XYZ file of C-alpha atoms in Angstrom:
586
model
C 98.227 112.397 134.792
C 100.845 112.732 137.368
C 104.502 113.162 136.233
C 107.927 113.467 137.674
C 110.802 114.499 135.374
C 114.277 116.170 135.454
C 117.091 116.843 133.408
C 120.960 117.266 134.135
C 123.599 118.884 131.625
C 127.251 118.820 131.962
C 129.889 120.675 129.861
C 132.911 118.880 129.646
C 135.717 120.240 127.338
C 134.141 120.032 123.917
C 131.401 117.751 125.130
C 127.967 118.788 126.252
C 126.333 115.630 128.069
C 122.816 115.536 129.057
C 120.701 112.980 130.781
C 117.217 112.828 132.137
C 114.307 110.776 133.009
C 110.472 110.987 132.845
C 107.801 108.938 134.846
C 104.066 109.197 134.309
C 100.829 107.206 134.921
C 98.063 107.968 132.582
C 94.806 107.036 133.629
C 91.387 107.307 131.940
C 87.762 106.309 132.947
C 85.080 106.527 130.614
C 81.733 104.846 129.595
C 82.017 102.404 126.607
C 78.752 104.311 125.029
C 77.461 100.841 123.957
C 73.730 100.824 122.522
C 72.356 98.757 125.474
C 68.704 99.932 124.258
C 69.624 98.660 120.674
C 70.134 100.587 117.417
C 67.986 100.395 114.277
C 69.498 101.527 111.001
C 67.409 102.056 107.983
C 69.507 102.421 104.515
C 68.751 101.880 100.969
C 72.059 99.787 100.809
C 71.530 97.204 103.821
C 70.168 93.792 103.774
C 66.660 93.247 102.609
C 66.234 96.930 101.905
C 63.400 97.814 99.203
C 65.852 100.437 97.922
C 64.143 103.220 99.853
C 64.839 103.858 103.411
C 61.383 105.580 104.116
C 59.596 102.588 102.363
C 61.654 100.132 104.587
C 60.446 102.071 107.841
C 56.948 101.477 106.632
C 57.538 97.929 105.896
C 59.153 97.247 109.136
C 62.403 96.482 107.458
C 65.527 97.242 109.355
C 68.844 97.126 107.429
C 70.948 96.647 110.543
C 70.151 96.103 114.119
C 72.633 96.199 116.803
C 72.190 95.903 120.661
C 74.626 95.469 123.605
C 73.816 93.665 126.593
C 75.416 96.181 128.920
C 77.149 99.561 129.023
C 80.277 99.523 131.343
C 82.611 101.905 132.779
C 86.110 101.230 131.142
C 88.900 102.239 133.847
C 92.328 101.995 132.008
C 95.638 103.114 132.820
C 99.411 102.604 131.894
C 102.821 103.627 133.351
C 105.795 104.841 131.246
C 109.327 105.405 132.493
C 111.969 106.948 130.167
C 115.525 107.919 130.708
C 118.027 109.117 128.160
C 121.726 110.055 127.775
C 123.177 112.161 124.926
C 126.403 113.984 123.910
C 126.916 116.904 121.813
C 130.513 116.866 120.757
C 132.097 119.848 118.989
C 134.884 117.702 117.340
C 136.454 120.877 115.902
C 135.358 124.291 114.569
C 133.792 122.700 111.605
C 132.426 119.356 112.837
C 129.882 118.688 115.516
C 128.410 115.116 116.273
C 125.295 114.092 118.385
C 124.822 110.744 120.041
C 121.987 109.563 122.124
C 120.164 106.685 123.408
C 116.623 106.730 125.019
C 115.415 103.824 126.937
C 111.569 103.551 127.079
C 109.606 101.339 129.231
C 106.192 101.789 127.620
C 103.780 99.833 129.961
C 100.641 98.368 128.267
C 97.263 99.717 129.269
C 95.914 97.696 132.085
C 92.488 97.354 133.789
C 92.554 99.253 137.150
C 89.662 97.131 138.313
C 91.882 94.093 138.290
C 89.550 91.975 135.877
C 92.054 92.103 132.885
C 92.012 92.559 129.180
C 90.896 89.680 126.969
C 93.230 87.945 124.566
C 92.500 85.323 121.953
C 93.781 81.893 122.726
C 93.090 79.622 119.567
C 93.945 76.359 121.454
C 91.005 77.011 123.897
C 88.387 77.667 121.381
C 85.570 74.677 121.414
C 83.117 74.956 118.626
C 80.471 73.005 120.539
C 80.441 75.628 123.510
C 77.618 78.032 123.600
C 78.295 81.534 122.100
C 77.678 83.404 125.441
C 80.661 81.286 127.001
C 83.195 83.218 124.996
C 85.111 80.254 124.143
C 88.770 80.832 123.114
C 88.928 84.135 125.010
C 90.739 84.446 128.306
C 91.816 86.956 130.598
C 93.516 87.340 134.132
C 90.454 86.699 136.130
C 89.949 83.397 134.285
C 93.884 82.485 133.915
C 96.271 84.250 136.215
C 99.030 83.566 134.029
C 97.609 86.264 131.424
C 98.684 89.934 132.551
C 96.121 92.282 133.598
C 97.030 94.168 130.625
C 96.235 91.051 128.529
C 99.773 91.364 126.773
C 102.954 91.715 128.630
C 105.335 94.617 128.253
C 108.806 94.596 127.529
C 111.338 95.682 130.051
C 112.748 98.422 127.797
C 112.715 99.521 124.179
C 116.061 101.054 122.981
C 116.033 104.252 120.710
C 119.297 105.400 119.473
C 119.795 108.640 117.657
C 122.379 110.049 115.697
C 123.144 113.641 114.199
C 125.929 115.637 112.585
C 126.583 118.986 111.112
C 129.741 119.684 109.108
C 130.947 122.938 107.540
C 132.771 121.757 104.444
C 135.117 124.576 103.756
C 134.920 126.322 106.994
C 133.339 129.596 105.558
C 129.845 128.957 106.845
C 128.566 128.881 103.295
C 128.480 125.223 102.641
C 127.102 122.868 105.501
C 125.987 119.393 105.495
C 123.670 118.076 108.183
C 122.101 114.543 108.719
C 120.594 112.281 111.236
C 118.882 108.883 111.988
C 116.707 107.987 114.783
C 114.264 105.323 116.362
C 111.051 106.306 118.139
C 108.564 104.068 119.814
C 105.005 105.259 120.633
C 102.211 103.925 122.863
C 99.210 102.446 121.155
C 96.033 104.823 121.626
C 93.311 103.749 124.315
C 90.696 102.655 121.882
C 93.014 99.739 120.865
C 92.339 98.230 124.430
C 88.832 99.523 125.237
C 87.226 96.693 123.324
C 89.223 94.086 125.007
C 88.323 95.277 128.250
C 84.710 95.610 127.606
C 84.218 91.924 126.928
C 85.942 90.797 130.120
C 83.270 92.957 131.923
C 80.681 90.861 130.241
C 79.855 93.299 127.533
C 79.566 92.623 123.939
C 77.224 93.558 121.112
C 74.921 91.374 118.786
C 74.433 92.521 115.230
C 71.799 91.681 112.724
C 74.097 93.000 110.085
C 72.380 91.651 106.755
C 68.847 92.919 107.929
C 65.888 91.939 110.286
C 62.221 92.588 110.529
C 61.047 94.990 113.309
C 58.978 92.299 114.644
C 61.746 90.006 115.143
C 63.717 92.339 117.490
C 61.773 91.621 120.370
C 62.877 87.838 120.052
C 66.631 89.043 120.003
C 68.608 88.209 123.150
C 72.154 89.331 122.933
C 73.062 87.090 125.879
C 72.241 83.902 123.807
C 73.094 85.142 120.372
C 76.471 84.984 118.787
C 78.167 88.222 119.599
C 78.263 90.302 116.516
C 81.764 91.952 117.338
C 84.163 90.936 119.877
C 87.499 92.729 120.385
C 90.712 91.012 121.914
C 94.400 91.295 121.829
C 97.092 89.165 120.238
C 98.370 86.803 123.156
C 102.024 87.510 123.851
C 102.175 90.753 121.415
C 104.792 92.936 123.340
C 105.310 95.215 120.284
C 104.596 98.997 120.020
C 104.464 101.129 117.045
C 108.093 102.018 115.820
C 109.048 104.826 113.437
C 112.627 105.036 112.121
C 113.708 108.704 110.487
C 116.505 109.580 108.397
C 117.706 112.598 106.615
C 120.757 114.352 104.766
C 120.808 117.831 103.706
C 123.303 120.259 101.974
C 122.617 123.852 102.593
C 124.474 126.458 100.384
C 124.339 130.181 100.821
C 123.356 131.595 97.370
C 123.681 135.048 95.615
C 121.230 137.758 96.852
C 121.782 136.737 100.325
C 119.696 133.533 99.758
C 119.860 129.885 100.953
C 119.602 126.796 98.664
C 119.144 123.334 100.312
C 118.617 119.840 98.991
C 117.685 116.906 101.238
C 116.929 113.385 101.190
C 114.279 112.753 103.849
C 112.739 109.429 104.818
C 110.729 107.574 107.538
C 109.693 103.912 108.030
C 107.017 102.845 110.543
C 106.598 99.294 111.499
C 104.504 97.557 113.992
C 101.685 99.763 113.466
C 98.170 98.345 114.985
C 95.625 96.942 112.980
C 92.965 98.360 115.182
C 89.665 99.460 113.438
C 91.026 98.393 109.934
C 89.709 95.764 107.695
C 92.613 93.486 108.881
C 91.221 93.471 112.503
C 88.818 90.526 112.063
C 90.297 87.203 111.909
C 87.062 85.275 111.478
C 86.968 85.738 107.763
C 85.584 83.117 105.276
C 88.413 81.333 103.507
C 88.771 81.907 99.710
C 86.376 79.349 98.069
C 85.040 78.090 101.432
C 81.340 78.831 100.287
C 81.896 76.222 97.172
C 82.686 73.331 99.445
C 80.982 70.208 98.642
C 79.543 71.550 95.530
C 77.636 74.294 97.297
C 76.815 77.445 95.489
C 74.495 80.271 95.996
C 74.179 83.952 94.800
C 74.111 85.091 98.553
C 75.155 82.367 101.057
C 74.425 82.195 104.622
C 77.740 83.501 105.721
C 77.538 82.419 109.302
C 77.796 78.709 108.084
C 81.439 79.193 106.747
C 83.103 81.374 109.552
C 86.181 79.601 110.869
C 84.814 80.306 114.370
C 81.204 79.867 114.003
C 80.637 80.979 117.880
C 81.446 84.521 116.582
C 80.623 86.748 113.864
C 83.342 89.525 113.952
C 86.281 88.284 115.825
C 88.603 91.279 116.155
C 92.244 90.801 117.262
C 94.440 93.719 117.650
C 98.000 93.087 116.736
C 100.873 94.967 115.421
C 101.033 94.097 111.621
C 100.841 97.190 109.640
C 103.636 99.331 107.894
C 104.197 102.192 105.826
C 107.242 104.369 104.714
C 107.914 107.759 103.128
C 111.002 108.714 100.931
C 111.635 112.074 99.366
C 114.011 114.515 97.734
C 113.396 118.042 98.788
C 114.975 121.034 97.497
C 114.300 124.764 98.650
C 115.551 128.150 97.749
C 114.746 131.008 100.223
C 115.363 134.698 100.126
C 114.312 136.726 103.111
C 115.819 140.120 102.733
C 115.562 143.258 100.482
C 112.494 144.380 98.452
C 111.887 140.728 97.048
C 111.388 137.908 99.413
C 110.488 134.264 98.253
C 110.080 130.756 99.573
C 110.225 128.187 96.998
C 110.322 124.346 97.349
C 109.970 121.187 95.367
C 109.584 117.567 96.391
C 109.755 114.345 94.686
C 108.538 111.614 96.965
C 106.737 108.345 97.495
C 104.232 107.339 100.212
C 103.760 103.789 100.542
C 101.806 101.634 103.080
C 98.790 99.247 103.608
C 95.735 100.709 102.108
C 92.377 100.628 103.367
C 89.312 100.898 100.953
C 86.490 99.053 103.004
C 85.554 96.010 105.004
C 86.053 93.988 101.975
C 89.819 94.897 101.100
C 92.202 91.918 100.877
C 91.572 90.813 104.530
C 93.461 87.221 103.690
C 96.647 88.841 103.072
C 97.877 92.282 104.584
C 100.869 92.300 101.879
C 98.212 92.357 98.946
C 97.133 95.992 99.987
C 100.788 97.482 100.017
C 100.858 100.438 97.667
C 100.836 104.137 97.250
C 98.704 105.847 99.952
C 95.847 108.382 99.136
C 97.843 111.247 100.099
C 100.826 110.219 97.905
C 101.806 112.958 95.309
C 105.113 112.245 93.277
C 105.772 115.799 92.225
C 104.974 118.921 94.493
C 106.138 122.547 93.783
C 105.080 125.802 95.712
C 106.527 129.370 95.762
C 105.421 132.091 97.950
C 106.622 135.535 97.143
C 106.253 139.108 98.277
C 107.497 142.190 96.696
C 108.003 145.896 98.406
C 107.581 148.430 95.598
C 110.071 151.344 95.904
C 108.963 154.682 96.706
C 108.542 156.375 93.382
C 107.383 160.067 94.376
C 109.095 162.482 96.715
C 106.826 165.390 96.505
C 103.414 166.190 97.703
C 102.762 164.185 101.162
C 99.181 163.103 100.269
C 100.105 162.023 96.636
C 103.239 160.395 97.998
C 101.061 158.330 100.360
C 98.648 157.313 97.569
C 101.632 156.476 95.151
C 104.204 154.751 97.329
C 104.318 151.768 99.829
C 102.452 149.180 97.617
C 103.106 145.639 97.865
C 102.473 142.518 95.480
C 102.461 139.094 96.740
C 101.438 135.695 95.395
C 101.315 132.099 95.886
C 101.530 129.437 93.322
C 101.044 125.546 93.845
C 101.684 122.587 91.652
C 101.397 118.987 92.439
C 101.005 115.808 90.326
C 97.892 113.752 90.729
C 97.048 111.060 93.500
C 96.864 107.216 92.791
C 93.379 106.693 91.580
C 93.153 103.212 92.893
C 93.913 104.420 96.506
C 91.486 107.489 96.580
C 88.601 105.639 94.918
C 88.670 101.982 96.102
C 90.463 98.639 95.371
C 88.309 97.913 92.427
C 87.128 100.948 90.764
C 83.577 99.996 91.693
C 83.886 96.900 89.339
C 80.640 95.353 88.269
C 80.256 92.342 86.015
C 78.323 89.119 85.239
C 78.872 85.396 85.376
C 78.529 84.662 81.778
C 76.108 81.937 80.154
C 78.245 78.737 79.887
C 80.106 79.224 83.178
C 79.931 75.712 85.080
C 79.112 76.407 88.683
C 80.704 74.371 91.505
C 77.470 72.542 92.172
C 77.518 71.134 88.579
C 75.037 73.364 87.088
C 75.734 75.468 83.995
C 74.979 79.153 83.710
C 72.111 79.779 81.038
C 71.597 83.369 81.567
C 73.977 85.936 82.880
C 74.167 86.245 86.766
C 75.560 89.285 88.458
C 78.797 88.892 89.965
C 79.818 89.225 93.713
C 82.585 88.131 95.919
C 80.517 85.090 97.304
C 79.155 83.635 94.133
C 82.394 84.155 92.368
C 85.051 83.727 94.918
C 83.315 81.784 97.664
C 83.838 84.241 100.284
C 82.616 87.513 101.618
C 86.007 88.465 102.996
C 87.598 89.807 99.965
C 86.700 92.396 97.284
C 86.102 91.283 93.712
C 88.691 92.642 91.271
C 89.002 92.855 87.491
C 91.769 91.200 85.785
C 94.426 93.198 84.233
C 95.180 92.379 80.618
C 97.629 95.129 79.733
C 99.034 98.474 81.326
C 96.220 100.897 81.949
C 98.587 103.649 81.823
C 99.339 102.807 77.977
C 97.645 103.931 74.893
C 95.578 106.484 76.678
C 93.366 108.918 74.433
C 93.323 112.722 75.118
C 91.798 113.398 78.550
C 91.736 109.822 79.516
C 93.790 108.656 82.785
C 92.623 104.818 82.674
C 92.442 102.535 79.874
C 89.335 100.591 80.442
C 90.529 98.152 77.697
C 93.062 96.636 80.015
C 90.343 95.174 82.270
C 88.293 91.924 82.089
C 86.076 89.954 84.156
C 87.660 87.312 86.571
C 86.549 83.698 85.955
C 84.708 81.798 88.506
C 86.988 81.097 91.487
C 89.755 83.610 90.397
C 90.353 86.917 91.441
C 92.187 89.910 89.708
C 95.063 91.715 91.320
C 94.587 94.111 94.212
C 97.681 96.324 93.467
C 97.571 97.896 89.927
C 100.186 100.096 88.160
C 100.330 103.677 89.519
C 97.544 105.368 87.974
C 97.791 109.171 88.739
C 94.484 111.369 88.643
C 94.558 114.845 87.159
C 97.373 117.253 88.389
C 96.575 120.464 90.468
C 97.905 123.805 89.914
C 96.744 127.132 91.364
C 98.062 130.812 91.426
C 96.901 133.431 93.820
C 97.978 137.023 93.736
C 97.334 140.098 95.932
C 97.984 143.853 95.694
C 97.660 145.837 98.968
C 98.535 149.256 100.463
C 98.826 150.357 104.107
C 97.737 153.868 104.790
C 99.206 154.877 108.098
C 96.813 157.196 110.004
C 98.672 157.316 113.475
C 101.127 154.908 115.320
C 98.452 152.507 116.195
C 95.751 153.112 113.463
C 96.102 152.420 109.670
C 93.654 151.394 106.748
C 94.457 148.656 104.323
C 93.323 148.554 100.717
C 93.645 145.048 99.476
C 92.921 143.644 95.916
C 93.223 139.868 95.620
C 92.589 137.386 92.969
C 92.342 133.600 93.724
C 93.071 131.471 90.779
C 93.712 134.858 89.177
C 94.840 133.121 85.800
C 91.171 131.763 85.733
C 92.635 128.235 84.998
C 89.904 125.451 85.409
C 91.266 122.032 86.144
C 90.315 118.820 84.542
C 89.067 116.695 87.353
C 86.766 113.845 88.504
C 83.829 115.125 90.376
C 84.556 112.711 93.312
C 85.161 109.095 94.007
C 81.730 108.231 92.879
C 82.031 109.853 89.565
C 80.394 107.725 86.801
C 83.588 107.587 84.767
C 85.238 105.946 87.700
C 82.748 103.068 87.745
C 84.309 99.924 85.943
C 81.317 97.929 84.923
C 80.700 95.209 82.357
C 77.752 94.141 80.550
C 75.919 90.743 80.301
C 78.328 89.936 77.308
C 81.532 90.520 79.219
C 82.118 93.875 77.503
C 83.024 97.124 78.903
C 79.794 98.612 79.585
C 81.002 102.205 80.494
C 82.598 104.002 77.313
C 83.374 106.766 79.636
C 85.368 105.076 82.182
C 88.779 106.788 83.039
C 87.952 109.825 80.993
C 88.044 113.270 82.571
C 85.410 115.267 81.120
C 84.709 117.800 83.788
C 86.697 120.946 84.601
C 86.297 122.801 88.054
C 87.506 126.111 89.291
C 87.252 129.712 88.121
C 88.757 132.975 89.250
C 87.522 134.620 92.447
C 88.173 138.264 92.878
C 88.156 140.054 96.335
C 88.310 143.688 97.226
C 88.826 144.528 100.824
C 89.321 147.625 102.918
C 90.433 147.009 106.530
C 90.782 149.400 109.442
C 93.493 148.313 112.050
C 93.534 150.014 115.466
């Protein structure tokens, strides 16, 4: 990581001007860690499983088998050149303005061996070409017009920044501050690593739906469709971008305390879809498995891929986004016998949500909603009180009675969005009911278990229930989701991926401690501490985890809700913990 940088400053009247530059070359050589000897996975959830992983081993059933044809050394590097100019202008005694502009050349990761990184060129795809020819995938060694980095780099990104501080009355007691700025960032190396491995002739075959052990010996990755290919999006010059903004009012308050209220936000765009469920473009279109009257409960998905030469065709591109907006208030006192830090946040975190490889791959926007770490209300207070010296007499008794401190921390926050922390469909399960006319013209005579393939004609999306009312309405005591507001989808139709904001149980906790230091000498002391965690002994209504049975939205063979406990919180977690400690400091 060689770097060169310098900064220059010039004070000119009421202006403080700074400028500087930074150059670096970042290089990293590492093995791709491919499973060149093959990897067998035995699991009860895999294709062809007996339901018991140990029994599968005895029966010779492998849930998943993957094998790479080679393990390569990935030699990647990038250049970064940045320079900036900024001015801090003290307009007068009460107002200061800051202006700045950063210029970033964020060079793309490139192959130090000169082969180049792979890009996907749909116009070059030939469905009749053998899989090992990697049809539709190009790189510099094949086509010199493609950069060594696969995608070109922009000459410069421009990142302006602005800030201000204003003393409203000139007394230093009421101050407003604010700012806005743009920031570009480099993609992490893993985004490009896969696109380099394929140009070195390395790719992986995957029997992802199960295989017998005695069939593995006949598997030759060089002649089988690659199980997973990673390329870059041709012509994509974007880099992740974040815009931040804030506005704060600070007010000096009684008791030498400070009160602040702020609006704080950020917006991130051009985030890379690497290693998400939106990475794979070789997805079976909605209803494709119903073509020509075909219908099966578990179709051979390879027959319906848009690009049949491949299985997972992953194309890294900058297509994801998220944002945060919040009202933040705080009141702090850090002098005297009583000190406290108190804050409250009212906010919303929104972005592209991820549940599994069967999220709504076909449309990124369908997955925009509250993120798993979103909590609308958050309140925290931390405090410490130094008790006064009550006794002035006997030194031993004075050492015991005086000098005690008591402190505590209290946290309160509203629950997270249940759909975001469980999964897109709340573990939905249902049946195609008798009387349903199938795409092949036959009529269902007995209920058939629903899945994405037999109901939607694709395995690329997650099967969703249909919303019939607001699941937040008409809730019974201890109920967080109204299961009566859900119904099974009809054949060929899917429910909504984004539901109303359904909050889980709120969280609150209070800890307190009482302690006393006994000073023995200048460097030695003994501390007696008595602590209570959740000292009010307040258990919290809770779901056990994302696999709680009360979070399983299942229907019976008559199309009725099969889980009467769905959405109910019938567990309580948490209890008081008392800790007594004696510590010797020396």
